[in-house]
Amino acid sequence: MSDSLPADESALIARVQAPAGEGRAILDAATREHIAHAPDQSVADLDDAIARAKAAQPGWDALGHERRSDLLLRAADAIDANAETLARLLSREQGKPLNGPNARFELGGCSAWLRAAATTPLEPQVVVDDGEAYAELHYRAIGVVGAIGPWNWPLMISIWQIGPALRMGNTVVVKPSEYTPLSVLALLAVMNEVLPADVLIGVSGGREVGARLASHPDIGKIMFTGSTATGRKIIESSAGNLARLTLELGGNDAGIVLPGADASAIAPDLFWGAFINTGQTCAALKRLYVHESVYEEVVAALAEVAERMPMGVGLSEENVLGPLQNPQQFDIVHRLVEDAKAHGGRIVTGGSPATELGELFYPVTLVADVADGMAVVDEEQFGPVLPIVKYSDVEEAIASANGLEVGLGASVWGDRDEARKVAARIQSGTVWINSHGGIDPRIPFGGVKGSGYGLEFGVEGLKAVAVPQVING
Ligand code: NDP
């Protein structure tokens, strides 16, 4: 660990890192400097954690909603009190800059979503009361919930999984991504300053730990965010324990710009819809379909926004774009751009690695004159690349938006009434009008088709981490 770190950051890392001589080295995504060794825990450690979480669950459930909410609000206060320290560690480990819609924004989201999970009302519902029959629908704790998270928004997504599950009286075992374990373990350490013992446990290990978590007989529910391929494996792993599943599996969100849209007015929101977290976002805009009447204006307006956005090391206050988080993701992005070039794509800006910034930096890359069927359009790039496809008939654009096996988000840009008509025909869990990717703890969020199933956030998100029980009579 570097001696030049602020004392609070060194102290937090010291609480979560592996014992000396053990663990896996975690590198700063931007500088590739060593941060610390993360614990490399085993399946036996996981089994022990699940046993402890199971033993703690009845006591946590017995506290009732009011007391649990109170403790979760105190955990949100603890996150706020440590937000800057956590944001710095997140910035180094994940790569995202402190500023822009990045690390500080993510920490703000953590406490906001935790507070929402703590305070959203969920009353029993009287489903029949007609003088002859009387029945109520209640939502009870499931037991122990497993949370398996990705590396792109590791803290906020962990909170989305943890907050509602704890609120409903479950205890939670968290398996962070191998790429970003330190910041997740640090978040849990901060929350555990106020939560009772063993209610929230992190186990940092490899894929075998994730697979065991999904198949463990004492796990009643898995909250998973990651790739579609891993989602399928989790379905298989949970065949034995019949764990309930919420699967958020990413996507390849389409945006459709209608004729008459004002290119310069929409360009900043289009840009951040696509490039939030340097494009490493499940519900980012990943392919843009623009009507031929406004195509060149939209391409030019986006390029103009892109050129104003500084990219670099996350801890430098001026940057709003960072590196790819890991070499595998860098290779995917690089391959897709090279393939687009080879198939006639026009590079408007970017187009080759930004090696002057560091090993994992790839510049914002706009690729025009591309078409469905090209890899850069059909595959999820999960990085700072946006293919822009020209269309002449909105029916074509709708068919393209629906043409892939994923359906997390989508957006339609232009006249609101026209856009809403188009939105109703798009196969995705959310369709935004004149924006893309904005989320709100009160509004349910989830995918369809290959993007998974189950809803997060709001009252639907609370129900998803509970078992329904009917009291009849
Ligand atoms: P994965 O789906 O492989 O990993 C997500 C999480 O699942 C990690 O914690 C991982 O652990 C864990 N995991 C891996 N294998 C298993 C298993 N068999 N059983 C249970 N858990 C398992 O995503 P990657 O990080 O490898 O990213 C691959 C692609 O997924 C990206 O290129 C991107 O397209 C997409 N993705 C989508 C995200 C989204 O927000 N929906 C987020 C991140 C990625 P471990 O780290 O130990 O492998």
Coordinates of C-alpha atoms and ligand atoms in Angstrom, one line a residue:
M1 CA 0.0 0.0 0.0
S2 CA 1.3 3.5 -0.9
D3 CA 2.6 5.7 2.0
S4 CA 1.3 8.8 0.3
L5 CA -2.4 7.9 0.8
P6 CA -4.6 10.0 3.1
A7 CA -4.6 8.4 6.6
D8 CA -8.3 7.6 6.5
E9 CA -7.9 5.7 3.2
S10 CA -5.0 3.7 4.5
A11 CA -6.9 2.9 7.6
L12 CA -9.9 1.7 5.7
I13 CA -7.9 -0.4 3.3
A14 CA -6.0 -1.9 6.3
R15 CA -9.4 -3.1 7.7
V16 CA -10.3 -5.1 4.6
Q17 CA -7.1 -6.2 2.9
A18 CA -5.7 -9.8 3.1
P19 CA -3.4 -10.7 5.9
A20 CA 0.3 -10.0 5.0
G21 CA 1.6 -12.5 2.5
E22 CA -1.8 -13.6 1.4
G23 CA -4.5 -12.6 -1.1
R24 CA -4.7 -11.3 -4.7
A25 CA -3.0 -8.1 -5.8
I26 CA -5.4 -5.3 -6.8
L27 CA -4.1 -2.7 -9.2
D28 CA -5.2 0.9 -9.7
A29 CA -7.1 0.8 -13.0
A30 CA -5.7 4.1 -14.2
T31 CA -2.0 3.9 -13.1
R32 CA -1.7 0.1 -12.8
E33 CA 0.0 0.7 -9.4
H34 CA -0.5 -1.8 -6.6
I35 CA -3.3 -0.8 -4.2
A36 CA -3.4 -3.7 -1.8
H37 CA -4.0 -7.4 -1.7
A38 CA -7.7 -8.4 -1.5
P39 CA -8.6 -11.5 0.6
D40 CA -8.9 -14.6 -1.5
Q41 CA -11.4 -16.6 0.5
S42 CA -12.4 -20.1 -0.1
V43 CA -15.7 -22.1 -0.4
A44 CA -15.2 -23.2 3.3
D45 CA -15.0 -19.5 4.3
L46 CA -18.2 -18.9 2.4
D47 CA -20.0 -21.8 4.1
D48 CA -18.9 -20.4 7.4
A49 CA -20.3 -17.0 6.5
I50 CA -23.6 -18.4 5.4
A51 CA -23.9 -20.4 8.7
R52 CA -23.3 -17.2 10.6
A53 CA -25.7 -15.2 8.5
K54 CA -28.3 -17.9 9.0
A55 CA -27.9 -17.9 12.8
A56 CA -28.2 -14.1 12.8
Q57 CA -31.3 -13.9 10.6
P58 CA -34.1 -14.6 13.1
G59 CA -32.8 -12.0 15.5
W60 CA -32.5 -9.4 12.7
D61 CA -36.0 -10.2 11.5
A62 CA -37.4 -10.0 15.0
L63 CA -36.3 -6.4 15.3
G64 CA -39.2 -5.5 13.0
H65 CA -39.4 -2.9 10.2
E66 CA -39.1 0.2 12.3
R67 CA -35.9 -0.8 14.1
R68 CA -34.3 -2.2 11.0
S69 CA -35.1 0.9 9.1
D70 CA -33.5 3.0 11.8
L71 CA -30.3 0.9 11.7
L72 CA -30.2 1.2 7.9
L73 CA -30.6 4.9 8.1
R74 CA -27.7 5.0 10.5
A75 CA -25.7 2.9 8.0
A76 CA -26.5 5.4 5.3
D77 CA -25.2 8.2 7.6
A78 CA -22.0 6.1 8.1
I79 CA -21.6 5.9 4.3
D80 CA -22.0 9.7 4.0
A81 CA -19.5 10.2 6.7
N82 CA -17.0 8.1 4.8
A83 CA -18.1 9.0 1.3
E84 CA -14.9 10.8 0.3
T85 CA -12.6 8.0 1.5
L86 CA -14.7 5.4 -0.2
A87 CA -14.9 7.5 -3.4
R88 CA -11.2 7.7 -3.6
L89 CA -10.7 4.0 -3.1
L90 CA -13.4 3.3 -5.7
S91 CA -11.8 5.7 -8.1
R92 CA -8.5 3.9 -7.9
E93 CA -9.8 0.4 -7.9
Q94 CA -12.5 0.8 -10.5
G95 CA -10.9 3.6 -12.5
K96 CA -13.9 6.0 -12.5
P97 CA -13.1 9.7 -11.9
L98 CA -14.1 11.4 -8.7
N99 CA -16.1 13.9 -10.6
G100 CA -18.8 13.8 -13.3
P101 CA -21.4 11.0 -12.9
N102 CA -18.8 8.8 -11.4
A103 CA -17.2 8.0 -7.9
R104 CA -18.7 10.8 -5.8
F105 CA -22.0 10.4 -7.6
E106 CA -21.9 6.6 -6.9
L107 CA -21.4 7.2 -3.2
G108 CA -24.3 9.7 -3.1
G109 CA -26.4 7.0 -4.8
C110 CA -25.4 4.5 -2.2
S111 CA -26.8 6.5 0.7
A112 CA -29.8 7.7 -1.3
W113 CA -30.8 4.1 -2.3
L114 CA -30.2 2.8 1.2
R115 CA -32.4 5.5 2.7
A116 CA -35.1 4.7 0.1
A117 CA -34.9 1.0 1.0
A118 CA -35.2 1.8 4.6
T119 CA -38.2 4.1 4.4
T120 CA -40.4 2.8 1.5
P121 CA -43.6 1.7 3.0
L122 CA -44.8 -1.9 2.4
E123 CA -48.0 -2.6 4.2
P124 CA -49.9 -5.9 4.2
Q125 CA -52.6 -5.7 1.5
V126 CA -56.2 -6.7 2.1
V127 CA -56.9 -8.7 -1.1
V128 CA -60.5 -9.7 -0.4
D129 CA -63.0 -8.4 2.2
D130 CA -66.5 -9.0 1.0
G131 CA -68.3 -10.0 4.2
E132 CA -67.8 -13.7 3.4
A133 CA -64.1 -14.0 2.7
Y134 CA -61.2 -12.1 4.2
A135 CA -57.6 -12.5 3.0
E136 CA -54.4 -10.4 3.5
L137 CA -51.2 -10.6 1.6
H138 CA -48.0 -10.2 3.7
Y139 CA -44.4 -10.1 2.7
R140 CA -42.0 -12.1 5.0
A141 CA -38.2 -12.4 5.1
I142 CA -36.8 -15.2 2.9
G143 CA -33.8 -16.0 5.1
V144 CA -30.2 -15.6 3.8
V145 CA -29.9 -13.6 0.5
G146 CA -26.8 -14.0 -1.6
A147 CA -25.6 -10.8 -3.5
I148 CA -23.3 -11.3 -6.5
G149 CA -22.1 -8.0 -8.0
P150 CA -20.2 -6.7 -11.0
W151 CA -17.2 -4.3 -11.3
N152 CA -18.7 -1.4 -13.1
W153 CA -20.8 0.2 -10.3
P154 CA -19.6 -2.1 -7.5
L155 CA -20.8 0.0 -4.6
M156 CA -24.2 1.2 -5.8
I157 CA -25.2 -2.1 -7.2
S158 CA -24.2 -3.8 -4.0
I159 CA -26.4 -1.4 -2.1
W160 CA -29.3 -2.1 -4.5
Q161 CA -29.0 -5.7 -3.6
I162 CA -28.2 -5.3 0.1
G163 CA -30.5 -2.5 1.2
P164 CA -33.9 -4.0 0.3
A165 CA -32.9 -7.5 1.5
L166 CA -31.8 -6.2 4.9
R167 CA -34.9 -4.0 5.2
M168 CA -37.2 -7.0 4.7
G169 CA -35.5 -9.0 7.5
N170 CA -33.0 -11.1 5.5
T171 CA -29.4 -11.3 6.3
V172 CA -27.0 -11.0 3.3
V173 CA -23.8 -12.6 2.1
V174 CA -22.1 -10.5 -0.5
K175 CA -19.6 -11.9 -3.2
P176 CA -18.0 -8.9 -4.9
S177 CA -16.5 -9.1 -8.3
E178 CA -12.8 -10.2 -8.3
Y179 CA -12.0 -6.9 -10.1
T180 CA -13.3 -4.6 -7.4
P181 CA -13.4 -6.4 -4.0
L182 CA -11.6 -3.8 -1.9
S183 CA -14.1 -1.0 -2.3
V184 CA -17.1 -3.3 -1.7
L185 CA -15.5 -4.8 1.4
A186 CA -14.7 -1.2 2.6
L187 CA -18.4 -0.2 2.1
L188 CA -19.5 -3.3 4.1
A189 CA -17.0 -2.4 6.9
V190 CA -18.5 1.1 7.1
M191 CA -22.0 -0.2 7.2
N192 CA -21.0 -2.8 9.8
E193 CA -20.0 -0.1 12.2
V194 CA -23.7 0.2 12.9
L195 CA -25.3 -3.1 12.0
P196 CA -25.5 -6.1 14.3
A197 CA -22.9 -8.8 13.9
D198 CA -23.3 -11.2 11.0
V199 CA -26.2 -9.5 9.4
L200 CA -24.1 -8.4 6.4
I201 CA -21.0 -10.4 5.5
G202 CA -18.7 -10.0 2.5
V203 CA -16.7 -13.0 1.1
S204 CA -14.1 -12.1 -1.4
G205 CA -13.2 -15.0 -3.6
G206 CA -13.2 -16.4 -7.1
R207 CA -15.9 -17.9 -9.3
E208 CA -16.1 -21.1 -7.3
V209 CA -17.3 -18.9 -4.4
G210 CA -20.0 -17.3 -6.5
A211 CA -21.1 -20.7 -7.8
R212 CA -21.3 -22.1 -4.3
L213 CA -23.3 -19.1 -3.1
A214 CA -25.9 -19.7 -5.8
S215 CA -26.2 -23.4 -5.0
H216 CA -25.9 -23.4 -1.2
P217 CA -28.8 -25.1 0.5
D218 CA -29.2 -22.3 3.0
I219 CA -29.5 -19.5 0.4
G220 CA -33.1 -18.5 -0.3
K221 CA -32.5 -15.8 -2.9
I222 CA -29.8 -14.6 -5.2
M223 CA -29.5 -11.0 -6.4
F224 CA -27.2 -11.0 -9.4
T225 CA -25.9 -8.3 -11.7
G226 CA -23.4 -9.3 -14.4
S227 CA -23.3 -11.0 -17.8
T228 CA -26.0 -13.0 -19.4
A229 CA -23.6 -16.0 -19.6
T230 CA -23.0 -16.0 -15.8
G231 CA -26.7 -15.4 -15.2
R232 CA -27.4 -18.7 -17.0
K233 CA -24.9 -20.4 -14.8
I234 CA -26.6 -19.1 -11.7
I235 CA -29.9 -20.4 -12.9
E236 CA -28.3 -23.8 -13.2
S237 CA -26.5 -23.5 -9.9
S238 CA -29.8 -22.7 -8.2
A239 CA -31.7 -25.7 -9.6
G240 CA -31.0 -27.6 -6.3
N241 CA -31.8 -25.0 -3.7
L242 CA -34.6 -23.4 -5.7
A243 CA -33.3 -20.0 -4.7
R244 CA -35.4 -17.2 -6.0
L245 CA -33.5 -15.1 -8.5
T246 CA -33.3 -11.5 -9.6
L247 CA -31.1 -11.3 -12.6
E248 CA -29.9 -8.0 -14.1
L249 CA -27.8 -9.1 -17.1
G250 CA -26.9 -6.0 -18.9
G251 CA -28.0 -5.2 -22.4
N252 CA -27.4 -3.4 -25.6
D253 CA -29.7 -0.4 -25.3
A254 CA -30.9 1.3 -28.4
G255 CA -31.7 4.9 -28.7
I256 CA -33.9 6.2 -31.5
V257 CA -33.7 9.9 -32.6
L258 CA -36.9 10.8 -34.5
P259 CA -37.2 13.3 -37.4
G260 CA -37.4 16.8 -36.1
A261 CA -35.2 16.3 -33.0
D262 CA -33.0 19.2 -32.1
A263 CA -29.5 17.8 -32.4
S264 CA -27.6 20.3 -30.3
A265 CA -30.3 20.3 -27.6
I266 CA -30.2 16.6 -27.1
A267 CA -26.4 16.0 -27.7
P268 CA -25.3 16.4 -24.0
D269 CA -27.9 14.0 -22.7
L270 CA -27.2 11.5 -25.5
F271 CA -23.5 11.8 -24.7
W272 CA -23.9 11.0 -21.0
G273 CA -26.5 8.3 -21.7
A274 CA -23.8 6.5 -23.7
F275 CA -20.6 7.5 -21.8
I276 CA -21.6 7.5 -18.2
N277 CA -18.8 5.6 -16.3
T278 CA -16.9 5.6 -19.6
G279 CA -19.5 3.5 -21.2
Q280 CA -19.2 0.7 -18.6
T281 CA -22.8 0.8 -17.5
C282 CA -25.5 -1.9 -18.0
A283 CA -28.2 0.5 -19.1
A284 CA -26.1 2.8 -21.1
L285 CA -27.0 3.8 -24.6
K286 CA -25.0 1.4 -26.7
R287 CA -26.4 1.8 -30.3
L288 CA -27.9 5.0 -31.6
Y289 CA -30.4 5.0 -34.5
V290 CA -30.8 8.5 -36.1
H291 CA -33.2 9.5 -38.8
E292 CA -31.5 10.5 -42.0
S293 CA -32.9 14.1 -41.8
V294 CA -30.9 14.9 -38.7
Y295 CA -28.1 12.3 -38.9
E296 CA -25.1 14.5 -39.7
E297 CA -26.2 17.1 -37.2
V298 CA -26.5 14.6 -34.4
V299 CA -23.1 13.1 -35.3
A300 CA -21.5 16.5 -35.3
A301 CA -23.1 17.7 -32.1
L302 CA -22.1 14.5 -30.3
A303 CA -18.5 14.9 -31.5
E304 CA -18.5 18.5 -30.3
V305 CA -19.6 17.4 -26.8
A306 CA -17.1 14.5 -26.8
E307 CA -14.2 16.8 -27.5
R308 CA -14.9 18.9 -24.4
M309 CA -14.8 15.9 -21.9
P310 CA -11.5 15.3 -20.2
M311 CA -10.3 11.8 -19.7
G312 CA -7.5 10.7 -17.4
V313 CA -6.6 9.5 -13.9
G314 CA -9.7 9.5 -11.7
L315 CA -8.2 11.3 -8.7
S316 CA -7.5 14.4 -10.9
E317 CA -10.4 16.7 -10.2
E318 CA -10.8 17.8 -13.8
N319 CA -11.4 14.4 -15.4
V320 CA -14.9 13.1 -16.1
L321 CA -13.9 10.0 -18.1
G322 CA -11.5 7.2 -17.0
P323 CA -9.9 4.0 -18.2
L324 CA -11.5 0.7 -18.9
Q325 CA -11.6 -1.2 -15.6
N326 CA -9.7 -4.3 -16.8
P327 CA -7.6 -5.6 -19.7
Q328 CA -10.3 -8.0 -20.8
Q329 CA -12.8 -5.2 -21.2
F330 CA -10.2 -3.1 -23.0
D331 CA -9.6 -5.9 -25.5
I332 CA -13.4 -6.2 -26.2
V333 CA -13.6 -2.5 -27.0
H334 CA -10.4 -2.5 -29.1
R335 CA -11.6 -5.5 -31.1
L336 CA -15.0 -4.0 -31.8
V337 CA -13.6 -0.7 -33.0
E338 CA -11.0 -2.5 -35.3
D339 CA -13.8 -4.7 -36.6
A340 CA -16.0 -1.6 -37.4
K341 CA -13.1 0.0 -39.2
A342 CA -12.5 -3.1 -41.2
H343 CA -16.2 -3.1 -42.3
G344 CA -16.3 0.5 -43.4
G345 CA -17.3 2.3 -40.2
R346 CA -16.4 6.0 -40.2
I347 CA -14.4 7.0 -37.1
V348 CA -15.7 10.4 -36.2
T349 CA -13.6 10.8 -33.1
G350 CA -11.3 8.5 -31.2
G351 CA -10.7 5.1 -32.8
S352 CA -7.4 3.9 -31.3
P353 CA -6.1 3.3 -27.8
A354 CA -5.2 6.4 -25.8
T355 CA -1.8 4.9 -24.7
E356 CA -0.5 8.3 -23.8
L357 CA -2.9 8.3 -20.8
G358 CA -2.2 4.7 -19.7
E359 CA -2.5 1.0 -20.5
L360 CA -6.3 0.8 -20.2
F361 CA -7.4 4.1 -21.7
Y362 CA -9.5 4.1 -24.8
P363 CA -10.8 7.5 -26.0
V364 CA -14.5 8.3 -26.6
T365 CA -15.1 6.8 -30.0
L366 CA -18.0 7.7 -32.3
V367 CA -18.5 5.3 -35.2
A368 CA -20.8 6.5 -38.0
D369 CA -22.0 4.8 -41.1
V370 CA -22.4 1.4 -39.4
A371 CA -25.3 -1.1 -39.7
D372 CA -27.0 -3.9 -37.9
G373 CA -25.1 -7.1 -38.3
M374 CA -21.7 -5.4 -37.5
A375 CA -20.2 -6.5 -34.3
V376 CA -19.9 -3.0 -32.9
V377 CA -23.7 -2.7 -33.2
D378 CA -24.8 -6.2 -32.3
E379 CA -22.4 -6.9 -29.4
E380 CA -22.4 -5.1 -26.1
Q381 CA -19.2 -2.9 -26.1
F382 CA -19.4 -1.9 -22.4
G383 CA -16.9 0.9 -23.0
P384 CA -16.5 4.3 -24.6
V385 CA -17.7 3.5 -28.1
L386 CA -21.0 4.5 -29.7
P387 CA -22.1 3.2 -33.1
I388 CA -24.5 5.5 -34.9
V389 CA -26.8 4.0 -37.5
K390 CA -28.8 6.0 -40.1
Y391 CA -32.4 5.0 -40.7
S392 CA -35.0 6.4 -43.1
D393 CA -38.2 4.8 -41.7
V394 CA -39.0 4.6 -38.0
E395 CA -40.4 1.1 -38.5
E396 CA -36.8 0.0 -39.4
A397 CA -35.5 1.6 -36.2
I398 CA -38.1 -0.1 -34.1
A399 CA -37.3 -3.4 -35.7
S400 CA -33.6 -2.8 -35.1
A401 CA -34.1 -1.9 -31.5
N402 CA -36.1 -5.1 -30.9
G403 CA -33.8 -7.2 -33.1
L404 CA -31.4 -8.4 -30.4
E405 CA -31.9 -10.9 -27.6
V406 CA -31.5 -8.3 -24.9
G407 CA -33.9 -5.7 -23.5
L408 CA -32.7 -3.7 -20.5
G409 CA -33.3 -0.1 -21.5
A410 CA -34.0 2.0 -24.6
S411 CA -34.7 5.6 -25.4
V412 CA -36.6 7.7 -27.9
W413 CA -35.7 11.3 -28.7
G414 CA -37.9 13.9 -30.2
D415 CA -41.6 15.0 -29.9
R416 CA -42.8 13.5 -26.6
D417 CA -46.2 12.2 -28.0
E418 CA -44.5 10.6 -31.0
A419 CA -41.8 9.2 -28.8
R420 CA -44.3 7.7 -26.4
K421 CA -46.0 5.9 -29.3
V422 CA -42.7 4.4 -30.4
A423 CA -41.7 3.6 -26.8
A424 CA -44.8 1.4 -26.4
R425 CA -43.5 -0.9 -29.2
I426 CA -40.0 -1.4 -27.8
Q427 CA -39.1 -4.6 -26.0
S428 CA -37.2 -3.4 -23.0
G429 CA -37.7 -3.0 -19.2
T430 CA -37.5 0.8 -19.4
V431 CA -37.9 3.2 -22.2
W432 CA -36.7 6.7 -21.5
I433 CA -38.1 9.7 -23.5
N434 CA -35.5 12.4 -24.3
S435 CA -33.0 11.0 -21.8
H436 CA -31.3 7.7 -21.3
G437 CA -30.3 5.7 -18.2
G438 CA -31.6 7.9 -15.4
I439 CA -32.7 5.9 -12.4
D440 CA -34.6 6.7 -9.3
P441 CA -35.0 4.7 -6.1
R442 CA -38.8 5.0 -6.4
I443 CA -39.1 3.7 -10.0
P444 CA -38.8 0.0 -10.6
F445 CA -35.9 -1.1 -12.8
G446 CA -35.3 -4.5 -14.5
G447 CA -34.8 -6.1 -17.9
V448 CA -36.7 -8.4 -20.3
K449 CA -35.5 -11.1 -22.7
G450 CA -31.8 -11.8 -22.3
S451 CA -31.4 -8.9 -19.9
G452 CA -32.9 -11.0 -17.1
Y453 CA -35.9 -10.8 -14.9
G454 CA -37.1 -9.4 -11.6
L455 CA -37.5 -5.8 -10.5
E456 CA -35.3 -3.7 -8.3
F457 CA -36.1 -0.4 -6.5
G458 CA -39.3 0.9 -5.0
V459 CA -41.9 -1.2 -3.4
E460 CA -41.5 -3.9 -6.2
G461 CA -37.9 -4.2 -5.1
L462 CA -38.9 -4.8 -1.5
K463 CA -41.3 -7.5 -2.6
A464 CA -38.6 -9.2 -4.7
V465 CA -36.5 -9.9 -1.6
A466 CA -39.4 -11.3 0.4
V467 CA -41.7 -14.3 0.3
P468 CA -45.5 -13.6 -0.1
Q469 CA -47.7 -15.1 2.6
V470 CA -51.5 -15.1 2.5
I471 CA -53.4 -15.0 5.8
N472 CA -56.8 -16.3 4.8
G473 CA -59.6 -15.9 7.4
Ligands
NDP1 P1 -19.6 -11.8 -14.9 O1 -21.0 -12.0 -15.1 O2 -18.6 -12.8 -15.2 O3 -19.3 -11.5 -13.3 C1 -20.3 -10.9 -12.5 C2 -20.2 -11.5 -11.1 O4 -20.5 -12.9 -11.1 C3 -18.8 -11.5 -10.5 O5 -18.9 -11.2 -9.1 C4 -18.3 -12.8 -10.8 O6 -17.3 -13.2 -9.9 C5 -19.5 -13.7 -10.5 N1 -19.4 -15.0 -11.2 C6 -18.7 -15.4 -12.2 N2 -19.0 -16.7 -12.5 C7 -19.9 -17.1 -11.6 C8 -20.6 -18.3 -11.4 N3 -20.5 -19.4 -12.2 N4 -21.5 -18.3 -10.4 C9 -21.8 -17.3 -9.6 N5 -21.1 -16.1 -9.8 C10 -20.2 -16.0 -10.7 O7 -19.2 -10.4 -15.5 P2 -17.7 -9.9 -15.9 O8 -17.3 -9.1 -14.8 O9 -16.8 -11.0 -16.3 O10 -18.0 -9.1 -17.2 C11 -18.3 -9.8 -18.4 C12 -19.3 -9.0 -19.2 O11 -20.5 -8.9 -18.5 C13 -18.9 -7.6 -19.5 O12 -18.1 -7.5 -20.6 C14 -20.2 -6.9 -19.7 O13 -20.6 -7.0 -21.0 C15 -21.1 -7.6 -18.8 N6 -21.3 -7.0 -17.5 C16 -22.6 -6.5 -17.3 C17 -22.8 -5.8 -16.1 C18 -24.1 -5.2 -15.8 O14 -24.2 -4.2 -15.2 N7 -25.2 -5.9 -16.1 C19 -21.7 -5.5 -15.1 C20 -20.5 -6.2 -15.5 C21 -20.3 -6.8 -16.6 P3 -15.7 -13.2 -10.3 O15 -15.4 -11.7 -10.4 O16 -15.1 -13.9 -9.2 O17 -15.6 -13.9 -11.7

